[in-house]
CSV table of C-alpha atoms and ligand atoms in Angstrom, one decimal:
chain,number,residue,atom,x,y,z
C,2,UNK,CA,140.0,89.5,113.8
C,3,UNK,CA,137.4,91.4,112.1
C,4,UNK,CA,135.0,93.3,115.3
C,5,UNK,CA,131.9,92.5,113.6
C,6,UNK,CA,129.6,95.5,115.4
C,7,UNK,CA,132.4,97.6,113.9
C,8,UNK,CA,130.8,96.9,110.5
C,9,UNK,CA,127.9,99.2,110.2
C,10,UNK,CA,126.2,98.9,106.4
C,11,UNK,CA,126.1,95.7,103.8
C,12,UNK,CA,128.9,98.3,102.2
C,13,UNK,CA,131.0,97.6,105.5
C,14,UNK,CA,130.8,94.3,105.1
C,15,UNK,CA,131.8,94.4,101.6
C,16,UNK,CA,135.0,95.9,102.1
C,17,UNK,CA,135.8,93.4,105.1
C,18,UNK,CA,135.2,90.7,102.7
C,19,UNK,CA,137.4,92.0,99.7
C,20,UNK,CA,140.0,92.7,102.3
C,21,UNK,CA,139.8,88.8,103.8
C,22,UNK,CA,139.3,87.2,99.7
C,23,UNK,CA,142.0,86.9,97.3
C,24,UNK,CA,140.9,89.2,94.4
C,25,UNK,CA,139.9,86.1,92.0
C,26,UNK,CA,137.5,84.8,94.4
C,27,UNK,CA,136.1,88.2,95.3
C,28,UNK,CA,135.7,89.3,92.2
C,29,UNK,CA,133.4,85.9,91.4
C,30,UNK,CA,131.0,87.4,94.4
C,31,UNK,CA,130.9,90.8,93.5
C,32,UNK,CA,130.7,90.6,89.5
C,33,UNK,CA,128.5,90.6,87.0
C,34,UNK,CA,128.3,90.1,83.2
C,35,UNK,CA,130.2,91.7,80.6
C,36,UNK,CA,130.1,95.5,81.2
C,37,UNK,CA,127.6,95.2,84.5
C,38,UNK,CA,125.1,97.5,83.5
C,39,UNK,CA,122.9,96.0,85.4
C,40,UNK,CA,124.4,94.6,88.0
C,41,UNK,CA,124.7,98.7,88.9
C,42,UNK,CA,121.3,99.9,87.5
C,43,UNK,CA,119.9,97.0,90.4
C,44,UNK,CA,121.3,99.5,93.0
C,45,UNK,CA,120.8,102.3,91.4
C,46,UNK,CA,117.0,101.7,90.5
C,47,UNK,CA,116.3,101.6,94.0
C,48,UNK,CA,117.7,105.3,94.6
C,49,UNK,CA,115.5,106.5,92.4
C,50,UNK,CA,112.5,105.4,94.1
C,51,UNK,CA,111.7,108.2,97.0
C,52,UNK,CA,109.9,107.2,100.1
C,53,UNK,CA,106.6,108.8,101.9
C,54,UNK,CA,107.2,109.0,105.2
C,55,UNK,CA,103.8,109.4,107.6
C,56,UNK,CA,104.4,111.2,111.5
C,57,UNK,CA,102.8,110.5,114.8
C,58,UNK,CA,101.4,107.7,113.8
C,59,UNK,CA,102.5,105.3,117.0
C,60,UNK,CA,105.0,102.6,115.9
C,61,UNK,CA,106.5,101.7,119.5
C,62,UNK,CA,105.3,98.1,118.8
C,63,UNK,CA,106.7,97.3,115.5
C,64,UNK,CA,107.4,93.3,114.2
C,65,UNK,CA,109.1,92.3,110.6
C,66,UNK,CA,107.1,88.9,111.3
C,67,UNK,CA,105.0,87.9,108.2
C,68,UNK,CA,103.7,84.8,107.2
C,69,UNK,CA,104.5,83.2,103.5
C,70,UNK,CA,102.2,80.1,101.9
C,71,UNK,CA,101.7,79.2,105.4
C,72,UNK,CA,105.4,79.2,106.9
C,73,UNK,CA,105.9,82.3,109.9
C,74,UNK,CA,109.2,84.3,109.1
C,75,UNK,CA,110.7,86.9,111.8
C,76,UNK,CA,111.7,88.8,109.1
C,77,UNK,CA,110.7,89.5,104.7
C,78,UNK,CA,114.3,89.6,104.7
C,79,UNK,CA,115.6,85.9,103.1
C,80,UNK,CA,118.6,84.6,101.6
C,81,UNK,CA,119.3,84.2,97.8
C,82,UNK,CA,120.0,80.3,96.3
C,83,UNK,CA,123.7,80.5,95.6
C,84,UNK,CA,126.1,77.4,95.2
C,85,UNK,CA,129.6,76.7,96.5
C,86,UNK,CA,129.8,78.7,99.5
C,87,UNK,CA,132.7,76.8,101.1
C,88,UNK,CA,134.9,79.0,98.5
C,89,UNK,CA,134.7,81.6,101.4
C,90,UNK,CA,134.9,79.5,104.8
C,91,UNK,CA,135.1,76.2,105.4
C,92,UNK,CA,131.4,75.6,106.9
C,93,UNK,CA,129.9,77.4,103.4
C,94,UNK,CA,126.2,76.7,103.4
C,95,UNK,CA,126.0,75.5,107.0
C,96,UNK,CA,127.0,78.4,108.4
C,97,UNK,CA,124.2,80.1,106.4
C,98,UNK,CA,121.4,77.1,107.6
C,99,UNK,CA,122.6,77.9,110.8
C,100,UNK,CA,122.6,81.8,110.9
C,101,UNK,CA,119.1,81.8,109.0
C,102,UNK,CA,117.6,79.2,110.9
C,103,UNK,CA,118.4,80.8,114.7
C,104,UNK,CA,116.9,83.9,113.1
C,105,UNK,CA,114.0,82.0,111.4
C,106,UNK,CA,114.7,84.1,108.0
C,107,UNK,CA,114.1,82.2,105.0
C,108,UNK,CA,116.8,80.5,103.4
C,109,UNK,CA,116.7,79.5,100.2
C,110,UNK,CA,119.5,76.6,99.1
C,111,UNK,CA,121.1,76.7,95.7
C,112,UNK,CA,121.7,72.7,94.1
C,113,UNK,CA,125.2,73.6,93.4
C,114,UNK,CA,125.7,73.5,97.3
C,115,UNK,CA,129.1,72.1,99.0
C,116,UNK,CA,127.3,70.0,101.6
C,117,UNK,CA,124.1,68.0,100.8
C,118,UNK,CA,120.4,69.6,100.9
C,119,UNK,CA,120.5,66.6,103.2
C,120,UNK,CA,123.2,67.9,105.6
C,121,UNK,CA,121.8,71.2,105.2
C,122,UNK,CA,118.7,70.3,106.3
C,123,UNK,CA,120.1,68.7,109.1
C,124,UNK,CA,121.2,71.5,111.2
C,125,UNK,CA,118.4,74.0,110.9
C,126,UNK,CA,114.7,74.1,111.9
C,127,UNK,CA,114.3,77.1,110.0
C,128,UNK,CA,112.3,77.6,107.2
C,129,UNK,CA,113.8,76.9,103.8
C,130,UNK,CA,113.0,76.1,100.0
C,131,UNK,CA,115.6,74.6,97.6
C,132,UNK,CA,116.4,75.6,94.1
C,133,UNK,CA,116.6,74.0,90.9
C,134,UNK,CA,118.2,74.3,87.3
C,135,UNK,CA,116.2,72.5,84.9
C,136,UNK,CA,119.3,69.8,84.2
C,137,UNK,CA,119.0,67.6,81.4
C,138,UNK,CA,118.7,64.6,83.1
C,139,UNK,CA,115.2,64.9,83.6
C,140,UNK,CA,115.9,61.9,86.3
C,141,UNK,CA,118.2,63.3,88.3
C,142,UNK,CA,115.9,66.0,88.7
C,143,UNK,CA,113.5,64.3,89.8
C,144,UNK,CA,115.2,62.3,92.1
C,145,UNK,CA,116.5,66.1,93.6
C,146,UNK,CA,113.0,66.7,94.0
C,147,UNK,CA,112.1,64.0,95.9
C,148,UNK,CA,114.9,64.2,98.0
C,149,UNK,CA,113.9,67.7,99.0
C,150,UNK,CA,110.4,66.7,100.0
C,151,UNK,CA,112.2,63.9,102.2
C,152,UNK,CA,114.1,66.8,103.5
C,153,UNK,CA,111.6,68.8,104.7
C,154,UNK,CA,111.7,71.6,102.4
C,155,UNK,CA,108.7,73.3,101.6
C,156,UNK,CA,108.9,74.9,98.5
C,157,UNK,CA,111.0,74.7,95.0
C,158,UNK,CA,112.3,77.8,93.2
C,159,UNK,CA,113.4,77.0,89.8
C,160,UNK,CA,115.9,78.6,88.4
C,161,UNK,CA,115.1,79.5,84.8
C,162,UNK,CA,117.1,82.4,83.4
C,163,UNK,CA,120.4,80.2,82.9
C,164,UNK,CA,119.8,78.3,79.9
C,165,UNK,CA,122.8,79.9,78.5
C,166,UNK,CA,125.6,81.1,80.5
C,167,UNK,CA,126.3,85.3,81.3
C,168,UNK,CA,129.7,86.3,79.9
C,169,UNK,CA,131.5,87.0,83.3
C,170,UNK,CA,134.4,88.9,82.2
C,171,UNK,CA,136.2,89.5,85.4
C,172,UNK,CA,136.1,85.1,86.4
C,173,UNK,CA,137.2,85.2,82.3
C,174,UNK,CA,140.3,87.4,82.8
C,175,UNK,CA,141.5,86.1,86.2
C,176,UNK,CA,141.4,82.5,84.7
C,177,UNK,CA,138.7,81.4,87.6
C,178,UNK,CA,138.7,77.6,88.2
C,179,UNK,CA,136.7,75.5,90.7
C,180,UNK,CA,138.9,74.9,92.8
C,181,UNK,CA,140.1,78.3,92.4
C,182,UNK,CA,143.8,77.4,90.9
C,183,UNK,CA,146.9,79.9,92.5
C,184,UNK,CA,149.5,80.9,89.4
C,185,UNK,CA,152.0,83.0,89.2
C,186,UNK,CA,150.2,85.9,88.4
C,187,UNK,CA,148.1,85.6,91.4
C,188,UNK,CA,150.0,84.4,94.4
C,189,UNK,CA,150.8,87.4,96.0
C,190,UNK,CA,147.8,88.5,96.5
C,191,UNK,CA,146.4,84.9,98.1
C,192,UNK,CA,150.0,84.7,99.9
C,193,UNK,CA,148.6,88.3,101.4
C,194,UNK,CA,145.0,86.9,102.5
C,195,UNK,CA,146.5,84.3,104.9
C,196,UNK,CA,143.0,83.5,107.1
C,197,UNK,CA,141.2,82.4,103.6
C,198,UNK,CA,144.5,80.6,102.1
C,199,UNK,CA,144.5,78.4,105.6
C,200,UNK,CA,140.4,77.4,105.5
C,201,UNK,CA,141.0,77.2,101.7
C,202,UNK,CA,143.7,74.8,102.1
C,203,UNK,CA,142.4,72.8,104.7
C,204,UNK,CA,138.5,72.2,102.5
C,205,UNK,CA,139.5,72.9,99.2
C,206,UNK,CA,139.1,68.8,98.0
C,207,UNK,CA,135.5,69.6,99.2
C,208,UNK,CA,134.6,72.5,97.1
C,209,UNK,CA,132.6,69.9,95.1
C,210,UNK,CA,128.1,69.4,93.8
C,211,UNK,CA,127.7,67.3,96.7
C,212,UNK,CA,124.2,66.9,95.9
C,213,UNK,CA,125.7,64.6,92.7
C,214,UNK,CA,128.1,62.7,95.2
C,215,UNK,CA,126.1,59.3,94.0
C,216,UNK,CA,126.0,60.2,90.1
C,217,UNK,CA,128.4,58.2,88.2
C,218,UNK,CA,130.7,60.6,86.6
C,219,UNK,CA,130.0,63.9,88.6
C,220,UNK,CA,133.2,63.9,91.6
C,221,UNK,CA,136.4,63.9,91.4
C,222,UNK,CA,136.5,66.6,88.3
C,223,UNK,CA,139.4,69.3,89.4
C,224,UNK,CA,140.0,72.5,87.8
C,225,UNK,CA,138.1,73.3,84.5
C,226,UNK,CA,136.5,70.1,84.2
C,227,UNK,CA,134.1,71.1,87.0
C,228,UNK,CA,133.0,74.3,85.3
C,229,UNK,CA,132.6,71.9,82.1
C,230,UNK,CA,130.7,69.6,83.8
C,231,UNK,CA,128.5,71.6,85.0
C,232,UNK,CA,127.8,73.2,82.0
C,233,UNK,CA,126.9,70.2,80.5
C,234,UNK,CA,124.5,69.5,83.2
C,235,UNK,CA,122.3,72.7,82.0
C,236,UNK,CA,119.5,72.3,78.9
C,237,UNK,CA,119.6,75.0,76.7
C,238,UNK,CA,116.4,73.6,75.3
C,239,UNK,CA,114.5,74.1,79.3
C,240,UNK,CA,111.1,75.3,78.4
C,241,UNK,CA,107.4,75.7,79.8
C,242,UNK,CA,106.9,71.7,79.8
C,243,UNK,CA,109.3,71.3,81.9
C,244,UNK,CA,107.6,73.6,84.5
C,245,UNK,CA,104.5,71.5,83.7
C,246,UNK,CA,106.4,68.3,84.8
C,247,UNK,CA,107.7,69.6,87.7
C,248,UNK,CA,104.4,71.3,88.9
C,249,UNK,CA,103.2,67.8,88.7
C,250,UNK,CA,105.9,66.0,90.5
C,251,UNK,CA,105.8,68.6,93.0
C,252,UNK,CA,102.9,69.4,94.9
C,253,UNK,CA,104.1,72.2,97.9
C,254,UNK,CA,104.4,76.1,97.0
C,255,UNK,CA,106.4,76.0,93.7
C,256,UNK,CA,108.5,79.3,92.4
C,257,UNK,CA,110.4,80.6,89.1
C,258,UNK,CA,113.6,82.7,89.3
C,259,UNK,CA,114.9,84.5,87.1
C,260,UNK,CA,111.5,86.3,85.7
C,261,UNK,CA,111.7,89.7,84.3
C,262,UNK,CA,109.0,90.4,81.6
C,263,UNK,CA,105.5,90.5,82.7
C,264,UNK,CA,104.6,88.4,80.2
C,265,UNK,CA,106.6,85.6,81.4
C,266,UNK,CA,104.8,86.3,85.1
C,267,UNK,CA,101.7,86.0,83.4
C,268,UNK,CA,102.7,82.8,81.8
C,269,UNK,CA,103.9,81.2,85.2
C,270,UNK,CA,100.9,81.8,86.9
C,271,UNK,CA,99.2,80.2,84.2
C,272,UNK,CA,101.9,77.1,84.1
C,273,UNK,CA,100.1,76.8,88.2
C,274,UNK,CA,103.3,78.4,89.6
C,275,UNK,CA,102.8,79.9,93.3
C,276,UNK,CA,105.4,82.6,93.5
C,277,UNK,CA,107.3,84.5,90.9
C,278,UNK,CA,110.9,85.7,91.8
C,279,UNK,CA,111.6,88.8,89.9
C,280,UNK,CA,115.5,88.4,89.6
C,281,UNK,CA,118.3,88.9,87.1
C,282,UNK,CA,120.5,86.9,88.8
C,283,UNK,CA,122.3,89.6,90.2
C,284,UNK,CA,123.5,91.0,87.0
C,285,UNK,CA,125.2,87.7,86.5
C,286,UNK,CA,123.7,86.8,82.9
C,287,UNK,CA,121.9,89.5,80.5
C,288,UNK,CA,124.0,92.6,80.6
C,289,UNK,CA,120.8,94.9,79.6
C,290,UNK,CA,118.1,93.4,81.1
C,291,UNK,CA,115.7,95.4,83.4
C,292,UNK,CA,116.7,96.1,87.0
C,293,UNK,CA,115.2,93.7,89.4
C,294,UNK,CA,112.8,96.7,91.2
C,295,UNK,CA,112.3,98.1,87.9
C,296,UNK,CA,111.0,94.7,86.7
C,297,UNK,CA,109.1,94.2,89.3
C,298,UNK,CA,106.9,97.2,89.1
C,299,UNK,CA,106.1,95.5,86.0
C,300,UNK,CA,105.4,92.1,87.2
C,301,UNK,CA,103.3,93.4,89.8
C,302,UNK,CA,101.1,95.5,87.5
C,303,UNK,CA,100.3,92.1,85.3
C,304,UNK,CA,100.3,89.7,87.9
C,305,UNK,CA,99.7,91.5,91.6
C,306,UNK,CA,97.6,89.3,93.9
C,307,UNK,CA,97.5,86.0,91.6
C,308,UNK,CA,101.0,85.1,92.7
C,309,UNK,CA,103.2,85.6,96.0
C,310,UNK,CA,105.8,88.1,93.6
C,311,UNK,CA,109.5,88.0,95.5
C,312,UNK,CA,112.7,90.0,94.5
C,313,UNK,CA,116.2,90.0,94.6
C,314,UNK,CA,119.2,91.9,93.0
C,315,UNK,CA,120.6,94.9,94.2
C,316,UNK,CA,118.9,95.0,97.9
C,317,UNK,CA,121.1,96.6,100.6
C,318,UNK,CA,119.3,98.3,102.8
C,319,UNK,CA,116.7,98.3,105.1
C,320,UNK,CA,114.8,101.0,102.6
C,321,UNK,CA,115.4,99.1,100.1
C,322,UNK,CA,113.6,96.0,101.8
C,323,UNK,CA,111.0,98.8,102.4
C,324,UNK,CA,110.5,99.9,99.0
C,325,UNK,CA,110.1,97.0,97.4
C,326,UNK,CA,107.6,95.8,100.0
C,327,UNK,CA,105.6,98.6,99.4
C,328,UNK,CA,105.1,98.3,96.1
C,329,UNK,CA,103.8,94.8,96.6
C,330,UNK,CA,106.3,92.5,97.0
C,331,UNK,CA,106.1,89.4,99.4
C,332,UNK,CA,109.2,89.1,100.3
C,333,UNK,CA,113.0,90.3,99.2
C,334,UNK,CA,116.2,88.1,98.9
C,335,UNK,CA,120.1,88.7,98.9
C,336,UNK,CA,122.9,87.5,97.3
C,337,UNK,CA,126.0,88.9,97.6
C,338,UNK,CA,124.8,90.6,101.4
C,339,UNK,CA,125.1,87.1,102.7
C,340,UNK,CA,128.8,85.9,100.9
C,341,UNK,CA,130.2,89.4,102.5
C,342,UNK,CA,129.6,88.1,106.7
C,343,UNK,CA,130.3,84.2,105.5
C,344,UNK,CA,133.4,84.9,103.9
C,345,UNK,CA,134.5,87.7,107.2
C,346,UNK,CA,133.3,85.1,109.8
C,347,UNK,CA,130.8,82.0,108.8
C,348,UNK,CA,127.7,82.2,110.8
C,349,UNK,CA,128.7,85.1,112.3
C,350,UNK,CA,129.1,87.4,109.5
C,351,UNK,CA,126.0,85.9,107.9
C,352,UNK,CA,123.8,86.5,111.0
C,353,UNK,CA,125.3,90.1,110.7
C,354,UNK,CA,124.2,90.8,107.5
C,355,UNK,CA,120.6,90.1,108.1
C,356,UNK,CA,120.8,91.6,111.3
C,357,UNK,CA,122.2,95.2,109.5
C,358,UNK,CA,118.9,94.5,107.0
C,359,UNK,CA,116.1,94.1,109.6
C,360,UNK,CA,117.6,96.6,111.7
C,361,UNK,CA,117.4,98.9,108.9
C,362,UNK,CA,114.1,98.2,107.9
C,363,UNK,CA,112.8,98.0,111.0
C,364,UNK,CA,113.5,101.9,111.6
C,365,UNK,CA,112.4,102.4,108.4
C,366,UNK,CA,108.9,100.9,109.0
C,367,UNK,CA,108.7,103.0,112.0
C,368,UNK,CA,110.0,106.3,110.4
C,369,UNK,CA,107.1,105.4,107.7
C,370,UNK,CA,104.7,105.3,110.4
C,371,UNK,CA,103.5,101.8,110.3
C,372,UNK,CA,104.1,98.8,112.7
C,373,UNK,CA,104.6,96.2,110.4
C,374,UNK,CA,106.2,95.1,107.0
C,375,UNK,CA,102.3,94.0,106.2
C,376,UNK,CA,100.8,97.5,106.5
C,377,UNK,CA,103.4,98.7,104.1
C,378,UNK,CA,101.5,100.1,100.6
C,379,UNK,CA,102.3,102.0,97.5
C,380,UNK,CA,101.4,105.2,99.1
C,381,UNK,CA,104.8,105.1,100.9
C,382,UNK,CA,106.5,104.8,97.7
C,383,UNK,CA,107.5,107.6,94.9
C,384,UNK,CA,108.2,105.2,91.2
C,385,UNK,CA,108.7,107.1,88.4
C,386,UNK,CA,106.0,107.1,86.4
C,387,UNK,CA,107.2,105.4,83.4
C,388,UNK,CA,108.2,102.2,85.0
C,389,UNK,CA,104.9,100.8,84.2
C,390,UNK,CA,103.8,99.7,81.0
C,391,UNK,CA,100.2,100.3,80.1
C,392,UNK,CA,100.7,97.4,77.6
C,393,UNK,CA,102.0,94.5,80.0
C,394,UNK,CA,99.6,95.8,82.8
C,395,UNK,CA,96.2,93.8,83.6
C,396,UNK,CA,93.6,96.2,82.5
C,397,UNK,CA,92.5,97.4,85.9
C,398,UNK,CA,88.8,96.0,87.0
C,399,UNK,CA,87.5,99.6,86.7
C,400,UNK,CA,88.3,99.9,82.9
C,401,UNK,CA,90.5,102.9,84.3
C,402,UNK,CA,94.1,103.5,83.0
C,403,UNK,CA,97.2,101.7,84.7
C,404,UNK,CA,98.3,104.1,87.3
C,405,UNK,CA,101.0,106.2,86.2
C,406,UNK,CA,101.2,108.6,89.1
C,407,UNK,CA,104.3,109.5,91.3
C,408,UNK,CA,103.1,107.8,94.0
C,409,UNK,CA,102.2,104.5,92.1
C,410,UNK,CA,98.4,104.1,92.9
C,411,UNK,CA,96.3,103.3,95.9
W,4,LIG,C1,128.4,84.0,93.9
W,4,LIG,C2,126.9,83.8,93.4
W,4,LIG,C3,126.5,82.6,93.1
W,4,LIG,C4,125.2,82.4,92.6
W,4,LIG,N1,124.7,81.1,92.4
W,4,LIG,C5,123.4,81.0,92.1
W,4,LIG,C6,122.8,79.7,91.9
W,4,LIG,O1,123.5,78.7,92.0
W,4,LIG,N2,121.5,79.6,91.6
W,4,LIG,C7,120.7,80.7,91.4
W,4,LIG,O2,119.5,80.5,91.2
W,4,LIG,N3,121.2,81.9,91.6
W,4,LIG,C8,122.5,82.1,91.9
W,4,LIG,N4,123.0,83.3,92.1
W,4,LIG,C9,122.1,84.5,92.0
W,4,LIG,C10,121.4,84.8,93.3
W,4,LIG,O3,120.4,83.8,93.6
W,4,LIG,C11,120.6,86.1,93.3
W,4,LIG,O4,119.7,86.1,92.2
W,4,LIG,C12,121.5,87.3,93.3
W,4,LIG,O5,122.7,87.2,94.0
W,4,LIG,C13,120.7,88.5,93.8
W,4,LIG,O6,121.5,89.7,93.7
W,4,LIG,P1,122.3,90.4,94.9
W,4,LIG,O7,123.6,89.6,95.0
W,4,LIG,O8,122.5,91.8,94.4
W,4,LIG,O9,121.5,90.3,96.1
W,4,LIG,C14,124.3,83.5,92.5
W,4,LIG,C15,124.8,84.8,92.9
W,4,LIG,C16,126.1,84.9,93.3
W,4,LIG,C17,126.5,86.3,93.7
């Protein structure tokens, strides 16, 4: 049994977890596309980014509490949308409702979820959003939406950088299959992970899109034909009416995922849009396409202050958290942090993660020399200089140039 207070760093808990996961299904968590440029420029970006650290400044009364369109979170610290958790233990995405919820850290629930955003709902008072792909079925979508509302949710995140599909070459080489399928090739190294084979074996008939259990056609799919069927569910052809649809349908805080380009941020707050997610999908789709932090500079200097601006990709740790809050952002999210504690030990392990994160950020706030995540400002950061783009940025009110400097402006 894994001693979770053993596990010190979201890198910790990443080696737990690939020690517990047979290599196929690890792999699945931790990759990215083709040759993960920036899956690793996501971390990386963030080490490149110094911090400006202010003394005797009084921070025995710190708080991570902060308040976003209206909902109170403990911490800025949420939880990504990701589907299929029950891959990794057998209560998937209601261990993660549960561990956010006691904490009252955001939790943001992918539609390609095991249990139903229903069920989900059900067992935590916490505050949480769901996610959406823009399917085809314009319908069904709608019906997902209203379903959320009845829910309780309180904000959509639409997912809109997966209108084609990243090249994933380590799912593509170890033959990955929902239900992941055990061959020749890789039984010995499942035989060797005994704790997941036993969960695995016991749910693995539920490793389904339970949110599509009434839709003619979507169960009972095994192998391949799940991955095919839900690639048939995706449009290729998603564009800005359908954001115009939904902002009608829906009438709560409404966000896009998957921005990048501050031209698209610009667009979304035009399209009415709340909240802009600066993401890449964790390095999961366009090989080559900005860092999340590096993005978001970006975003922030065209859109700052019109829209709540989030992040994820490549956040873990506490400084990180930090950083990115300085530089303006609401709010940061995590992937993979999360699936490291579910797959070690369900709740447990999830509440671990995000208790390694606030921890961490909540002696980085003080070693900053400010009492709260809110007083955080680009003054504490170091971004190099040409992160910004003096052609993306909103001309500043002064007629003065975009701020280029070390520190990143005021
Ligand atoms: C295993 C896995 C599954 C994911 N599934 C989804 C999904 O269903 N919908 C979505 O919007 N993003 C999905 N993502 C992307 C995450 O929401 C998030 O953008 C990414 O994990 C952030 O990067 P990080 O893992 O470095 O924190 C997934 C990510 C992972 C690792």
């Amino acid at each position: 049994m894994t001693n979770l207070t053993e596990l010190h760093n979201i890198d910790d808990l990443r080696r737990a977890a690939k020690r517990r996961l047979p290599s196929l299904v690890f792999d699945y968590i931790d990759g990215g596309a083709e040759d993960e440029v920036t899956l690793r420029r996501n971390r990386s970006a963030f080490q490149d980014i110094g911090l400006n650290p202010e003394i005797l400044r009084g921070v025995g009364t710190r708080s991570l509490a902060t308040t976003l369109f209206g909902t109170a979170l403990t911490s800025p610290i949420g939880v990504s949308p990701t589907g299929g958790n029950r891959l990794v233990h057998p209560d998937g995405e209601l261990a993660v409702a549960r561990a956010t919820g006691r904490r009252g850290a955001l939790n943001v629930v992918g539609m390609f979820s095991n249990f139903t955003l229903e069920e989900i709902a059900a067992v935590s008072d916490g505050p949480k959003w769901l996610q959406l792909y823009l399917w085809k079925d314009r319908g069904l979508l709608d019906s997902v939406v209203d379903r959320a509302r009845a829910a309780g949710y309180t904000a959509i995140c639409v997912t809109a950088d997966a209108a084609v599909f990243g090249k994933r070459e380590r799912d593509l080489r170890n033959g990955l299959r929902v239900p992941p399928k055990v061959t020749a090739r890789t039984a010995i190294n499942v035989l060797q992970r005994p704790r997941w084979l036993t969960h695995y074996l016991r749910t693995r008939d539920q490793v389904t899109m339970a949110n599509l259990r009434d839709v003619p056609g979507a169960m009972g799919k095994s192998g391949p034909q799940v991955i095919a069927y839900a690639h048939e569910l995706f449009d290729p052809d998603e564009s800005w009416a359908d954001i115009d649809r939904l902002r009608e349908r829906w009438d709560g805080p409404l966000l896009i995922k998957g921005i990048t380009h501050p031209n698209d941020a610009r667009r979304a707050v035009a399209a009415g849009a709340d909240g802009i997610m600066v993401s890449n999908h964790g390095g999961r789709q366009l090989d080559g396409a900005p860092s999340a932090i590096e993005a978001m500079v970006r975003v922030i200097d065209a859109v700052g202050g019109e829209a709540e601006v989030l992040i994820d990709g490549g956040i873990r740790r506490g400084t990180d958290v930090a950083k990115a809050l300085s530089i303006g952002a609401s709010a940061c999210l995590v992937g993979r942090p999360f699936w490291y504690g579910l797959s070690i030990a369900g709740e447990a392990g999830v509440d671990r993660a995000l208790h390694i994160l606030d921890d961490e950020l909540d002696r980085t706030i003080g070693l900053l020399g400010v009492c709260s995540p809110d007083e955080l400002r680009p003054s504490h950061v170091r971004v190099p200089p040409s992160w910004h783009d003096p052609v993306t940025a909103r001309p500043p009110v002064d007629g003065s140039a975009v701020s280029a400097s070390p520190i990143g402006g005021a």
